[in-house]
Amino acid sequence: MQNRIRNFSIIAHIDHGKSTLADRLIQECGAVSDRELGTQMMDTMDIEKERGITIKAQSVRLTYVKDGVPYVLNLIDTPGHVDFSYEVSRSLASCEGALLVVDASQGVEAQTIANVYIALENDLEIIPVINKIDLPAADPERVKEEIEHTIGLDCSRALGVSAKSGIGVKELLDMLVDVVPAPTGNADGPTKALIYDSWFDNYLGALALVRVYDGKIAKGQEVYIMGSGKKHEVLSLMYPHPLKQEKTATLEAGEVGIVVLGLKNISDVRVGDTITDNRNKAKKPVDGFEEAKPFVFAGLYPIETDKFEDLRDALDKLKMNDGSISYEPETSAALGFGFRVGFLGMLHMEVIKERLEREFDLDLIATAPTVTYRVIKTNGEIKEIQNPSQLPAPNEIDRIEEPYVRATIITPSEFLGNIISLVNGKRGIQEKMDYMNPQRVLLEYAIPMNEIVMDFYDKLKSATKGYASFDYDLSGYRVGDLVKLDVRVAGEVVDALSIIVSNDKAMTKGREFVKAMKEIVPRQLFEVAIQASIGNKVIARETVKSMGKNVTAKCYGGDISRKRKLLEKQKEGKKRMKSIGKVQLPQEAFLTVLKID
Ligand code: GDP
Ligand code: MG
């Protein structure tokens, strides 16, 4: 049976047409009616749709008949953002092939390359697909040359398609069946299945999406999860489909399916873990089980202090859906009780904060994101910190190490100068510069991650009118010359505002920080000093003048309703404020640091 199965993914830079092509393949295989195809099938979460990115990997089992022979095609979707590269690699580990989609009017971009690397690491057969050939600006030949030049992938069999109009899609399916190898697991061996995605369903509990390598999984079987060390009974099995999941009695070697174990907790079916038979265990789990590790951290605090328990409940619930977040309670002198939450990256952080506010109706203050620093103390102790206010006193620190990323940037050559000065300002070290053709350049840099987490991507976009693409992965720790910069409001250090910065930039940062804060801190009834300091040394100061007169005095006597409106507006505004000592700070104050260079 395995020779009738093809497991594949679609990999692409964002917007190159992955979701559109997925929908088109689903339609071509008749898995949904035209009516059901109204919206994109493969992106299900609201936020995903709004932002046009795929966060959770979806899968669908299709049937395609070629030369009268029916084949099972398992389309395994991958998350479409750099923050989720760990999940990409788990998804690709479940496939034998990948369709590499490149926009014929754009060419190779940073995530194209990142995804190809992951596909190659997993020994996948890669089929280059040049999409959007219907566009007038399409230049498939140039794009093929770029793929050959930068990735070294043979493009002689590359297919030109239009996911939108359907041109070339049937040929693509035929090629897929011919070129992607069938799975070759040991069908009679002990069960070995990789959990490559998991999520929480309100009715069925925690679900595991698996790829079976060896043996089979059957309803009623007692299985053993190798990483968690727990055994469970298989309650039911289903084939994945975005609309109607079909039940099955078994999942055989080579197949992909959903395993229902009736578990309440998603942490029992962690992505990357291996399912085996409890009585006849596999010798080894599927390679490379490691947990997704958050590497961006921020404090999340409810604006209303009595909402702390609600925030905890909300995080508990979200964690059931997204095993990659981590959180621990923390307290801040300024913000009260909250959590230090770990994310896979900046987008992940935004998505989680947005979901907490939207789905759980919470008003939250987020502190500036930070990376994990490794502090080597003079007494030899090594301490990992994810919150700048935990940094030990300077005399206890021998050195601080900070994480670096390897960043890939692809840009039209006209913006090269802008990018080089931007990245130099972020302490970036150039490691490669390659003209893909006279118009486009590929750059590789080592950059301290803390310079990236702030707002690098936005700056890159504005330096290149949105034309540059960017991707990164972690590349290890290096010693940095770093100090903690504090901000004092009315004389008091506001712990939630502290940041760790490179020593040679501390002075400028401090100055810009207080200047930006001055614009944000509303006038109070008294004068408020805003200072930046390192240790006990104040390095910059601004003053927010006192308000003086009552605001309502501005409304001339007669207009009562206008006056009332103004007062109501003030009250509304107050709700979103946080009192720090006697001073009221608005929510944006805690993200001011993101606005400075
Ligand atoms: P993804 O981010 O890779 O999933 O990209 P999408 O599938 O969401 O497509 C991004 C945009 O390109 C959407 O506006 C699509 O309608 C459009 N698009 C996708 N494929 C084609 C195509 O073959 N031709 C044209 N003209 N537009 C396409
Ligand atoms: Mg998409």
XYZ file of C-alpha atoms and ligand atoms in Angstrom:
626
model
C 0.000 0.000 0.000
C 2.794 2.428 0.781
C 3.642 2.757 -2.916
C 0.288 4.504 -3.422
C 1.053 7.194 -0.829
C 2.787 10.547 -1.348
C 3.496 12.793 1.613
C 4.442 16.336 0.703
C 4.521 19.942 1.843
C 4.364 23.251 0.088
C 7.134 25.622 1.063
C 7.262 29.253 0.024
C 8.126 32.752 1.019
C 5.121 34.586 2.411
C 2.600 35.719 -0.269
C 4.118 33.592 -2.999
C 0.893 31.595 -3.147
C 1.178 28.626 -0.820
C -2.376 28.804 0.513
C -3.849 29.473 -2.906
C -2.028 26.498 -4.371
C -3.084 24.277 -1.459
C -6.715 25.222 -2.035
C -6.343 24.589 -5.742
C -4.898 21.117 -5.161
C -7.708 20.310 -2.740
C -10.225 21.411 -5.321
C -8.536 19.550 -8.171
C -8.721 16.355 -6.107
C -12.411 16.954 -5.445
C -12.049 16.998 -1.677
C -14.322 20.026 -1.323
C -17.141 21.382 -3.416
C -16.763 24.673 -5.240
C -19.229 26.203 -2.805
C -17.121 25.233 0.203
C -14.057 26.726 -1.397
C -15.291 30.283 -0.777
C -12.531 31.205 1.620
C -9.025 29.867 1.844
C -9.253 26.420 3.340
C -5.860 26.074 4.851
C -5.766 29.132 7.119
C -8.302 28.685 9.876
C -7.547 30.966 12.788
C -8.956 34.514 12.594
C -5.652 36.195 13.199
C -4.065 34.042 10.538
C -6.628 35.133 8.011
C -6.318 38.789 8.887
C -2.574 38.746 8.611
C -2.496 36.335 5.720
C -0.075 34.000 7.410
C -0.361 30.423 8.474
C 0.535 29.785 12.091
C -0.727 26.312 12.890
C 0.154 23.596 10.453
C -2.892 22.024 8.832
C -3.011 18.880 6.778
C -5.370 17.267 4.352
C -5.625 13.777 2.883
C -6.483 13.803 -0.805
C -7.158 11.181 -3.428
C -5.769 11.703 -6.896
C -6.279 9.326 -9.786
C -3.425 9.076 -12.278
C -3.686 6.716 -15.253
C -6.632 5.014 -13.593
C -4.715 4.365 -10.356
C -5.826 6.124 -7.167
C -3.098 7.671 -5.009
C -3.313 9.056 -1.488
C -1.730 12.489 -1.311
C -1.121 13.864 2.160
C -0.615 17.595 1.935
C 1.155 18.673 5.071
C 0.961 22.403 5.559
C 3.756 24.301 7.247
C 3.540 27.514 9.236
C 4.467 30.446 7.054
C 6.580 32.573 9.325
C 10.150 32.612 10.525
C 9.010 32.533 14.167
C 7.728 29.036 13.630
C 10.667 27.410 11.896
C 10.730 24.698 14.559
C 7.262 23.626 13.505
C 8.273 23.833 9.861
C 11.032 21.376 10.507
C 8.683 18.940 12.324
C 6.202 19.147 9.451
C 8.858 18.570 6.811
C 10.217 15.604 8.765
C 6.875 13.936 7.977
C 7.226 14.229 4.201
C 9.172 12.704 1.365
C 8.760 15.662 -0.962
C 8.177 19.406 -1.109
C 6.787 21.789 -3.677
C 8.990 24.851 -3.599
C 6.721 27.694 -4.675
C 8.367 30.865 -5.935
C 6.461 33.871 -7.223
C 7.350 34.361 -10.904
C 7.143 38.131 -10.571
C 9.277 38.308 -7.395
C 11.915 35.602 -7.300
C 13.813 33.926 -4.487
C 13.303 35.559 -1.075
C 14.777 35.011 2.367
C 12.178 32.495 3.535
C 12.465 30.581 0.275
C 16.057 29.867 1.192
C 15.374 29.133 4.871
C 12.666 26.637 3.933
C 14.822 24.942 1.322
C 17.550 24.394 3.915
C 15.069 22.682 6.212
C 13.771 20.575 3.314
C 17.302 19.530 2.381
C 18.122 18.632 5.983
C 15.167 16.279 5.831
C 16.319 14.751 2.502
C 13.165 15.792 0.678
C 12.699 15.601 -3.064
C 12.117 19.224 -4.019
C 10.000 20.212 -7.028
C 10.476 23.861 -8.026
C 7.131 25.472 -8.868
C 7.102 28.894 -10.469
C 3.745 30.378 -9.496
C 1.714 33.339 -10.783
C 2.784 32.890 -14.396
C -0.500 34.571 -15.326
C 0.855 37.918 -14.107
C 2.132 40.318 -16.795
C 5.268 40.909 -14.691
C 6.044 37.185 -14.486
C 9.593 36.306 -15.529
C 9.890 32.555 -14.997
C 13.287 32.258 -16.705
C 14.916 34.842 -14.457
C 13.384 33.171 -11.403
C 14.675 29.762 -12.443
C 18.154 31.191 -12.822
C 17.917 32.713 -9.349
C 16.906 29.373 -7.876
C 19.806 27.634 -9.588
C 22.291 30.331 -8.632
C 21.356 30.820 -4.967
C 20.051 27.418 -3.983
C 21.834 25.208 -6.483
C 18.631 23.390 -7.287
C 18.230 21.964 -10.790
C 15.338 23.804 -12.432
C 15.146 21.830 -15.672
C 11.950 20.199 -14.490
C 10.528 23.321 -12.802
C 6.853 23.807 -13.582
C 5.206 27.108 -14.337
C 1.754 27.306 -12.765
C -0.967 29.698 -11.818
C -2.522 28.657 -8.526
C -5.131 31.315 -9.151
C -6.346 30.269 -12.593
C -5.386 26.610 -12.358
C -2.843 26.577 -15.235
C -0.354 23.758 -14.789
C -1.943 22.352 -11.637
C -2.863 18.980 -13.126
C 0.648 18.598 -14.538
C 1.959 19.422 -11.104
C -0.103 16.648 -9.488
C 1.120 14.182 -12.103
C 4.705 15.158 -11.497
C 4.223 14.899 -7.762
C 3.075 11.303 -8.084
C 6.004 10.482 -10.392
C 8.789 12.280 -8.567
C 8.070 12.243 -4.834
C 9.194 8.907 -3.386
C 6.649 6.685 -1.686
C 7.219 6.025 2.033
C 9.319 2.976 2.768
C 8.698 2.226 6.443
C 8.626 -1.260 7.894
C 4.911 -2.021 7.839
C 5.279 -5.048 10.148
C 7.695 -3.503 12.646
C 6.836 -2.017 16.034
C 4.700 1.128 15.793
C 6.671 4.306 15.290
C 4.808 7.557 14.627
C 5.949 11.173 14.872
C 3.668 13.780 16.418
C 4.195 16.735 14.118
C 1.337 18.900 15.309
C -1.056 18.931 18.237
C -3.940 21.085 19.320
C -6.878 21.121 21.696
C -10.416 20.321 20.644
C -13.230 21.196 23.040
C -15.022 17.890 22.441
C -12.214 15.443 21.799
C -9.466 16.875 24.001
C -5.819 17.057 22.993
C -5.313 15.746 19.474
C -2.095 14.529 17.923
C -1.462 14.785 14.212
C 0.984 12.034 13.355
C 2.977 10.548 10.538
C 3.272 6.779 10.925
C 6.720 5.506 9.909
C 6.668 1.847 10.944
C 3.918 -0.555 11.983
C 0.437 0.819 12.499
C -1.850 2.502 14.989
C -5.249 0.909 15.577
C -8.340 1.967 17.460
C -8.282 0.416 20.935
C -4.503 -0.091 20.897
C -2.531 0.806 23.992
C 0.173 3.207 22.880
C 3.196 4.597 24.662
C 4.497 8.129 24.135
C 8.253 7.894 24.330
C 9.180 11.442 25.398
C 6.495 11.875 28.040
C 6.810 8.243 29.201
C 3.036 7.753 29.443
C 0.678 5.129 28.016
C -2.791 5.794 26.645
C -5.576 4.031 24.808
C -6.360 5.075 21.236
C -10.018 6.153 21.341
C -10.357 6.932 17.663
C -8.448 7.800 14.515
C -9.233 10.236 11.717
C -7.871 11.377 8.407
C -7.160 15.109 8.399
C -9.405 17.416 6.429
C -10.111 21.121 7.011
C -13.903 20.600 6.943
C -14.893 16.979 7.461
C -12.563 14.557 9.158
C -13.234 10.980 8.216
C -12.836 8.192 10.786
C -10.617 5.205 10.181
C -9.939 2.005 12.132
C -6.190 2.045 11.545
C -3.349 4.242 10.376
C -0.833 2.187 8.445
C 2.851 2.752 7.806
C 3.351 5.803 5.598
C -0.019 7.329 6.494
C -0.868 10.596 8.175
C -3.727 10.955 10.639
C -5.203 12.347 13.817
C -4.967 10.278 16.996
C -7.586 10.827 19.708
C -6.393 9.772 23.147
C -8.924 11.601 25.304
C -6.278 13.707 26.995
C -7.046 16.966 28.767
C -3.579 18.365 28.484
C -1.836 19.199 25.277
C 1.550 18.850 26.953
C 0.975 15.065 26.895
C 1.151 15.054 23.094
C 4.067 17.341 22.425
C 5.163 18.125 18.912
C 8.296 16.139 18.099
C 7.440 13.224 20.395
C 7.090 9.617 19.185
C 4.121 7.275 19.617
C 4.849 3.550 19.823
C 3.071 0.360 20.895
C 3.058 -0.148 24.652
C 3.625 -3.916 24.402
C 6.034 -3.853 21.499
C 8.023 -0.667 21.821
C 10.184 0.818 19.079
C 13.884 0.774 19.987
C 14.407 4.461 19.282
C 12.127 7.447 18.904
C 12.013 9.363 15.631
C 15.208 11.440 15.418
C 15.807 14.785 16.934
C 13.197 15.179 19.643
C 13.721 18.535 21.220
C 11.230 20.948 22.636
C 10.388 24.179 20.868
C 12.286 26.711 22.912
C 10.940 30.200 23.420
C 13.626 32.808 22.969
C 11.810 36.103 23.237
C 10.411 37.063 26.634
C 8.166 39.843 27.832
C 6.206 40.684 30.938
C 2.428 40.642 30.538
C 0.444 42.454 33.217
C -3.282 43.051 33.526
C -4.073 46.754 33.645
C -6.618 46.090 36.351
C -4.670 44.379 39.109
C -7.589 42.151 40.148
C -7.457 40.426 36.754
C -4.298 38.481 37.564
C -6.132 35.164 38.064
C -8.076 35.726 34.850
C -4.802 36.175 33.033
C -3.514 32.933 34.524
C -6.645 31.071 33.370
C -6.323 32.563 29.904
C -2.674 31.533 29.642
C -3.531 28.017 30.857
C -6.156 27.758 28.136
C -3.894 29.147 25.414
C -1.142 26.790 26.438
C -3.497 23.899 25.691
C -3.574 25.112 22.110
C -0.055 26.306 21.752
C 2.465 24.217 23.639
C 5.307 26.506 22.657
C 4.480 29.359 25.039
C 5.929 29.288 28.526
C 4.982 31.490 31.457
C 5.900 32.062 35.052
C 4.400 34.486 37.520
C 6.535 37.528 38.232
C 6.071 40.712 40.138
C 7.074 44.169 39.197
C 7.246 47.015 41.661
C 5.701 49.186 38.960
C 3.134 46.874 37.408
C 2.197 44.493 40.202
C 1.469 40.818 39.529
C 1.869 39.433 36.062
C 3.678 36.795 34.046
C 6.965 36.540 32.230
C 5.929 34.880 29.002
C 8.258 33.178 26.532
C 7.560 33.253 22.788
C 9.098 31.780 19.658
C 9.592 35.256 18.210
C 8.104 38.702 17.818
C 5.149 37.760 15.675
C 4.293 34.948 18.046
C 4.323 37.462 20.886
C 1.962 39.810 19.047
C -0.370 36.975 18.160
C -0.548 35.723 21.758
C -1.104 39.182 23.208
C -3.821 39.830 20.652
C -5.517 36.515 21.372
C -5.429 37.162 25.129
C -7.070 40.527 24.631
C -9.575 39.406 22.020
C -10.595 35.942 23.124
C -10.338 36.508 26.863
C -11.286 40.156 27.035
C -8.238 41.242 28.997
C -6.511 44.627 28.905
C -2.809 44.000 29.125
C 0.421 45.892 29.430
C 3.337 44.252 27.676
C 6.880 45.202 28.590
C 9.568 45.491 25.952
C 10.643 42.072 24.696
C 13.993 40.714 25.735
C 16.192 37.732 24.923
C 17.814 35.259 27.310
C 21.152 36.576 28.564
C 23.743 34.331 30.108
C 25.429 36.036 33.020
C 28.707 34.585 34.268
C 29.179 35.850 37.786
C 32.501 36.551 39.465
C 31.849 33.615 41.806
C 31.648 31.316 38.774
C 27.898 30.880 38.934
C 26.047 31.036 35.590
C 22.652 32.674 35.582
C 20.203 32.901 32.701
C 18.036 35.969 32.823
C 14.966 36.871 30.825
C 14.123 40.047 32.624
C 16.552 42.994 32.696
C 15.645 43.817 36.272
C 17.118 40.458 37.346
C 20.596 41.428 36.219
C 22.993 41.073 39.180
C 24.860 44.113 40.479
C 27.769 45.174 38.210
C 30.421 44.111 40.741
C 29.020 40.553 40.743
C 29.232 40.214 36.982
C 32.292 38.783 35.277
C 30.787 38.861 31.796
C 27.474 38.716 29.966
C 26.845 36.574 26.905
C 24.060 37.342 24.471
C 22.417 35.257 21.729
C 23.188 35.968 18.074
C 21.203 35.126 14.983
C 22.328 34.435 11.469
C 20.183 36.710 9.341
C 19.543 36.343 5.631
C 18.407 39.451 3.776
C 17.530 39.647 0.106
C 17.138 43.089 -1.400
C 17.004 44.979 -4.668
C 20.558 46.326 -5.059
C 19.474 49.975 -4.911
C 18.802 49.612 -1.171
C 22.143 48.009 -0.339
C 23.566 51.180 1.190
C 20.524 51.687 3.418
C 20.684 48.147 4.657
C 24.377 48.212 5.405
C 24.031 51.319 7.533
C 20.961 49.930 9.292
C 22.664 46.661 10.157
C 25.905 48.345 11.208
C 23.862 50.386 13.649
C 22.565 47.098 15.045
C 26.076 45.734 15.639
C 25.699 43.358 12.676
C 28.741 41.587 11.223
C 28.572 40.886 7.511
C 29.344 37.301 6.594
C 28.282 37.136 2.969
C 27.283 39.347 0.080
C 26.214 37.721 -3.155
C 24.735 39.342 -6.239
C 22.047 36.888 -7.328
C 21.861 38.971 -10.495
C 22.651 42.649 -11.146
C 19.344 43.713 -9.576
C 19.206 41.618 -6.424
C 21.613 40.942 -3.587
C 21.708 38.316 -0.888
C 23.310 39.298 2.425
C 24.154 37.268 5.478
C 24.869 38.814 8.847
C 25.544 37.781 12.410
C 23.450 40.130 14.547
C 22.818 40.196 18.293
C 19.299 38.913 18.750
C 18.350 41.700 21.117
C 18.824 44.170 18.249
C 16.442 42.094 16.135
C 13.651 41.585 18.638
C 13.017 45.263 19.061
C 11.762 46.355 15.676
C 14.365 45.387 13.143
C 11.883 44.065 10.645
C 9.908 47.316 10.497
C 13.084 49.349 10.092
C 14.289 47.050 7.343
C 11.007 47.445 5.550
C 11.102 51.219 5.688
C 14.758 51.273 4.597
C 13.830 49.277 1.505
C 10.286 50.468 0.745
C 9.117 47.003 1.718
C 11.184 45.229 -0.926
C 13.693 43.391 1.258
C 12.923 39.994 2.714
C 14.385 38.708 5.931
C 14.807 35.473 7.822
C 16.955 34.388 10.736
C 17.931 31.511 12.917
C 19.772 31.229 16.191
C 23.505 30.876 15.943
C 24.777 30.733 19.520
C 26.066 33.006 22.278
C 28.850 35.600 22.204
C 30.234 37.875 24.888
C 28.789 41.369 24.754
C 29.723 44.663 26.385
C 26.324 45.223 27.951
C 24.808 47.360 30.673
C 21.403 47.825 32.240
C 19.725 51.110 31.478
C 17.088 52.200 33.991
C 14.401 54.807 33.618
C 13.281 56.841 36.604
C 9.968 58.576 36.720
C 9.692 61.232 39.430
C 12.895 59.915 40.961
C 11.921 56.250 41.138
C 13.301 53.466 38.966
C 10.423 51.855 37.066
C 11.609 48.247 36.927
C 9.371 47.352 33.988
C 11.135 49.946 31.833
C 14.687 48.686 32.336
C 16.487 47.415 29.274
C 19.850 45.824 28.549
C 21.836 47.695 25.916
C 25.314 47.689 24.484
C 27.601 49.945 26.476
C 28.649 52.158 23.595
C 25.038 52.920 22.742
C 23.811 53.440 26.291
C 24.301 57.203 26.243
C 22.366 57.846 23.026
C 19.713 55.319 23.925
C 19.229 56.931 27.316
C 18.813 60.356 25.783
C 16.344 59.183 23.168
C 14.473 57.104 25.698
C 13.730 60.038 28.020
C 12.912 62.291 25.104
C 10.395 59.780 23.776
C 8.970 59.248 27.269
C 8.446 62.962 27.652
C 6.105 62.883 24.669
C 4.122 60.006 26.125
C 3.841 60.809 29.825
C 0.766 63.004 30.213
C 1.075 66.225 32.183
C 0.279 65.809 35.838
C -0.658 68.367 38.469
C 3.028 68.655 39.290
C 6.317 68.627 37.416
C 7.671 65.147 36.618
C 11.337 64.403 36.046
C 12.147 61.588 33.655
C 15.690 60.303 33.895
C 17.802 57.582 32.365
C 20.455 56.062 34.562
C 23.088 53.366 34.619
C 23.589 52.172 38.171
C 23.487 55.349 40.246
C 24.632 57.580 37.439
C 21.989 59.679 35.730
C 22.888 60.061 32.063
C 19.907 61.950 30.668
C 16.953 63.954 31.904
C 13.775 65.542 30.605
C 10.966 67.262 32.460
C 7.246 66.992 31.923
C 5.836 70.371 32.903
C 2.923 70.515 35.290
C -0.546 70.830 33.868
C -1.262 74.077 35.697
C -4.866 74.788 34.847
C -7.837 72.442 34.816
C -8.331 70.925 31.371
C -12.008 71.740 31.304
C -11.200 75.429 31.599
C -10.528 75.288 27.876
C -14.213 74.803 27.173
C -15.893 78.135 27.378
C -18.659 78.315 29.954
C -21.720 77.545 27.891
C -21.081 74.204 26.244
C -21.964 71.717 28.994
C -22.231 68.648 26.787
C -18.806 69.246 25.340
C -17.409 69.599 28.808
C -19.036 66.360 29.894
C -17.688 64.553 26.863
C -14.206 65.730 27.657
C -14.492 64.496 31.232
C -15.779 61.127 30.067
C -12.958 60.854 27.612
C -10.517 61.579 30.401
C -12.081 58.869 32.523
C -11.889 56.368 29.682
C -8.266 57.325 29.156
C -7.544 56.784 32.858
C -8.711 53.197 32.689
C -5.871 52.432 30.305
C -3.398 54.163 32.613
C -1.184 52.589 35.209
C -0.305 54.494 38.373
C 3.386 54.503 39.118
C 3.698 56.198 42.486
C 1.799 59.427 42.014
C 2.273 59.419 38.248
C -0.162 58.018 35.697
C 1.532 56.235 32.809
C -0.296 55.138 29.650
C 0.205 51.709 28.198
C 2.468 52.905 25.371
C 5.021 54.120 27.888
C 6.098 50.522 28.447
C 6.832 50.039 24.786
C 8.559 53.398 24.269
C 11.865 51.663 23.877
C 10.610 50.090 20.665
C 10.324 53.528 19.125
C 13.903 54.637 19.683
C 16.971 53.666 17.700
P 0.875 32.520 0.946
O 1.251 33.625 1.888
O 2.100 31.904 0.332
O -0.068 31.518 1.516
O 0.156 33.250 -0.294
P -1.374 33.293 -0.687
O -1.824 31.980 -1.232
O -2.161 33.869 0.423
O -1.298 34.293 -1.923
C -0.845 35.612 -1.793
C -1.513 36.495 -2.836
O -1.136 36.095 -4.150
C -3.035 36.388 -2.799
O -3.546 37.672 -3.044
C -3.372 35.455 -3.951
O -4.640 35.689 -4.489
C -2.268 35.792 -4.939
N -1.947 34.652 -5.806
C -1.650 33.395 -5.442
N -1.413 32.627 -6.510
C -1.573 33.421 -7.598
C -1.460 33.219 -9.016
O -1.158 32.136 -9.500
N -1.662 34.304 -9.811
C -1.986 35.516 -9.314
N -2.178 36.509 -10.179
N -2.110 35.739 -8.004
C -1.907 34.709 -7.141
Mg -0.916 31.415 3.410
